[in-house]
Amino acid sequence: MTNKIKLAILISGNGSNMKSLINDMENPNHPAQPALVISNKIDAQGIKFAKKKNIKTVIVNPNTFEDQSSCEKEIINLIFSSGSSVICLAGFMQILSPEFVNTFKNCILNIHPSILPLFKGLNTHSKALKSGMTVHGATVHLVTDKVDDGEILGQGVVPILKNDNHDSLADRVLKLEHRLYPLVLRRFLNGNTERTLISDL
Ligand code: GRF
């Protein structure tokens, strides 16, 4: 397929969600292609995978910039030069300014490991375990200038089992994320406005 939508993926770590998106985009009928992977961490493991797939990769280390604004300007320039019109945050541990978000309004997606609006921020698995809930999950949402906010595009749920600990629960949620994010991205790019719901209950 020609004229595919170009996609930029921003990561900070393992990039396992990035991998699931890239693998899905290898399908010829996928509406998008990965044009750029940016990491804000020099040692992000996900970069190796993207390189192997011959995708352009760039490390943008915030410590080498005067301030957040100049760092974000660099990221914006890289995204524009890559021709990307959609951005997927995949474990990108950097809060984006309102200016950044407005530059790509309604075109930035994020995956968060909880059933939003529950458990925003960090340590979501510990929070879920502590809460006494019997279900947990993940959310893909549009990014706004508020953290872990924005329109929910899709959610997945998993059970919290009686003998779960942080790692067993985190592992179950991450596996769910790898199914959820590609599914939501495809539907979003195809203009399908229905919320995607998946369940491992
Ligand atoms: C995932 O749990 C994602 O929901 C959160 O950060 C984690 C990133 O994992 N935003 P990975 O780098 O995709 O493996």
XYZ file of C-alpha atoms and ligand atoms in Angstrom:
215
model
C 0.000 0.000 0.000
C 1.354 3.430 -0.888
C 0.628 6.722 0.882
C 0.716 5.179 4.300
C 0.390 7.428 7.331
C 3.803 8.022 8.879
C 4.095 7.356 12.575
C 6.620 8.446 15.199
C 7.051 6.407 18.375
C 8.555 7.888 21.548
C 10.083 5.543 24.113
C 12.260 5.589 27.224
C 12.861 1.930 28.000
C 12.250 -1.618 26.820
C 9.946 -0.552 24.061
C 7.880 -3.732 24.159
C 4.760 -1.754 23.232
C 6.739 -0.089 20.436
C 7.634 -3.595 19.167
C 3.995 -4.660 19.128
C 3.091 -1.554 17.092
C 5.987 -2.024 14.659
C 5.210 -5.719 14.213
C 1.597 -4.896 13.452
C 2.610 -2.224 10.947
C 4.500 -4.896 8.990
C 1.136 -6.130 7.834
C 0.664 -4.772 4.261
C -2.902 -3.658 4.913
C -1.930 -1.546 7.941
C -2.689 2.146 7.315
C 0.604 3.346 8.838
C 4.334 2.804 8.695
C 6.912 3.557 11.391
C 8.947 6.568 10.261
C 10.844 7.447 13.417
C 11.640 6.167 16.905
C 12.858 8.689 19.467
C 14.209 7.819 22.891
C 14.940 10.310 25.646
C 17.188 7.733 27.367
C 20.548 6.809 25.892
C 20.285 3.203 27.083
C 16.700 2.473 26.003
C 16.628 -1.187 24.928
C 13.870 -0.578 22.391
C 16.234 1.405 20.164
C 18.101 -1.785 19.185
C 14.943 -3.412 17.890
C 13.955 -0.336 15.861
C 17.463 -0.173 14.351
C 17.280 -3.836 13.357
C 14.049 -3.031 11.556
C 15.841 -0.213 9.686
C 13.649 2.462 11.221
C 15.246 5.865 11.781
C 16.137 6.193 15.470
C 17.262 9.268 17.396
C 18.268 9.729 21.027
C 17.179 13.114 22.344
C 18.829 13.380 25.735
C 17.143 16.162 27.769
C 20.354 16.643 29.776
C 22.103 18.031 26.714
C 19.560 20.852 26.266
C 19.329 24.181 28.056
C 15.712 23.595 29.047
C 12.662 21.459 28.338
C 11.428 23.821 25.672
C 14.556 23.486 23.498
C 14.517 19.727 23.964
C 10.896 19.572 22.824
C 11.664 21.836 19.854
C 14.242 19.299 18.722
C 11.706 16.480 19.039
C 9.107 18.511 17.115
C 11.614 19.211 14.310
C 12.540 15.545 14.086
C 8.894 14.529 13.889
C 8.160 17.092 11.170
C 11.236 16.086 9.159
C 10.178 12.447 9.314
C 6.815 13.367 7.793
C 5.001 11.791 10.738
C 1.488 12.973 11.445
C 0.669 10.616 14.308
C 2.710 10.020 17.462
C 2.520 7.037 19.773
C 3.971 7.369 23.248
C 5.105 3.934 24.385
C 6.586 4.130 27.864
C 7.887 7.647 27.190
C 8.758 8.991 30.637
C 8.670 12.710 29.981
C 5.783 15.053 30.581
C 4.982 16.987 27.427
C 4.226 20.706 27.551
C 0.926 22.215 26.357
C 2.877 23.717 23.403
C 4.040 20.267 22.328
C 0.601 18.725 22.741
C -1.046 21.564 20.802
C 1.432 21.179 17.941
C 0.052 17.680 17.369
C -3.448 18.182 18.760
C -5.513 14.956 18.819
C -2.714 13.100 17.054
C -0.763 11.836 20.099
C -1.719 8.505 21.645
C -0.469 7.045 24.907
C -0.814 3.726 26.679
C -1.183 3.758 30.445
C -1.128 0.640 32.641
C -4.404 1.117 34.492
C -8.111 1.415 33.849
C -8.211 5.200 33.655
C -9.345 7.372 35.313
C -8.172 5.041 38.100
C -4.517 5.126 39.121
C -2.972 7.966 37.133
C 0.777 8.482 37.350
C 3.368 5.931 38.434
C 3.232 2.618 40.362
C -0.149 1.654 38.971
C 0.230 -2.079 39.700
C 1.031 -1.495 43.369
C -1.879 0.928 43.601
C -4.238 -1.626 42.035
C -3.070 -4.404 44.377
C -3.423 -2.139 47.398
C -6.884 -0.950 46.371
C -8.487 -4.359 46.823
C -9.884 -4.243 43.271
C -10.410 -7.586 41.554
C -9.675 -6.224 38.084
C -6.889 -4.115 36.585
C -5.903 -3.237 33.050
C -4.626 -0.702 30.561
C -5.908 2.298 28.628
C -5.012 3.874 25.309
C -5.984 7.535 25.235
C -5.391 10.752 23.376
C -2.785 12.943 25.032
C -3.717 16.342 26.415
C -1.680 18.711 28.567
C -2.969 16.935 31.690
C -1.123 13.759 32.696
C -2.940 10.479 31.854
C -5.996 12.386 30.768
C -7.609 12.818 27.359
C -10.241 10.902 25.456
C -10.178 7.184 26.100
C -9.846 5.272 22.825
C -9.684 1.783 24.259
C -9.302 -0.250 27.410
C -8.408 -3.782 28.362
C -9.064 -5.592 31.630
C -7.401 -8.521 33.385
C -8.251 -10.219 36.686
C -6.252 -9.542 39.844
C -5.727 -13.028 41.250
C -5.593 -13.777 44.973
C -1.911 -14.727 44.953
C -0.761 -11.934 42.611
C 2.275 -9.858 43.435
C 3.509 -6.762 41.641
C 5.469 -8.684 39.008
C 2.824 -11.267 38.178
C 0.224 -8.538 37.754
C 2.552 -6.257 35.768
C 3.350 -9.149 33.431
C -0.342 -9.913 32.830
C -1.133 -6.248 32.111
C 1.849 -5.806 29.775
C 0.778 -8.824 27.684
C -2.667 -7.244 27.424
C -1.115 -3.910 26.384
C 0.649 -5.639 23.495
C -2.750 -6.666 22.097
C -4.601 -3.488 22.980
C -2.320 -0.790 21.569
C -2.045 -2.123 17.986
C -5.777 -2.738 17.859
C -6.638 0.769 19.062
C -4.075 2.379 16.763
C -5.493 0.641 13.687
C -9.037 1.665 14.543
C -7.963 5.241 15.284
C -6.127 5.533 11.959
C -9.067 4.054 10.097
C -11.320 6.726 11.605
C -13.265 4.252 13.727
C -14.485 6.245 16.711
C -15.846 3.288 18.685
C -14.007 2.508 21.892
C -11.998 -0.693 21.761
C -12.662 -2.996 24.711
C -10.807 -6.232 25.344
C -10.993 -8.531 28.315
C -9.001 -11.405 29.742
C -11.502 -12.006 32.524
C 3.956 0.160 29.815
O 3.410 -0.455 30.941
C 3.121 1.356 29.416
O 1.768 1.196 29.687
C 3.689 2.449 30.285
O 5.066 2.185 30.343
C 5.314 0.798 30.126
C 6.264 0.725 28.977
O 6.690 -0.573 28.718
N 3.353 3.741 29.774
P 7.486 -0.877 27.368
O 8.671 0.066 27.318
O 6.550 -0.663 26.233
O 7.922 -2.314 27.500
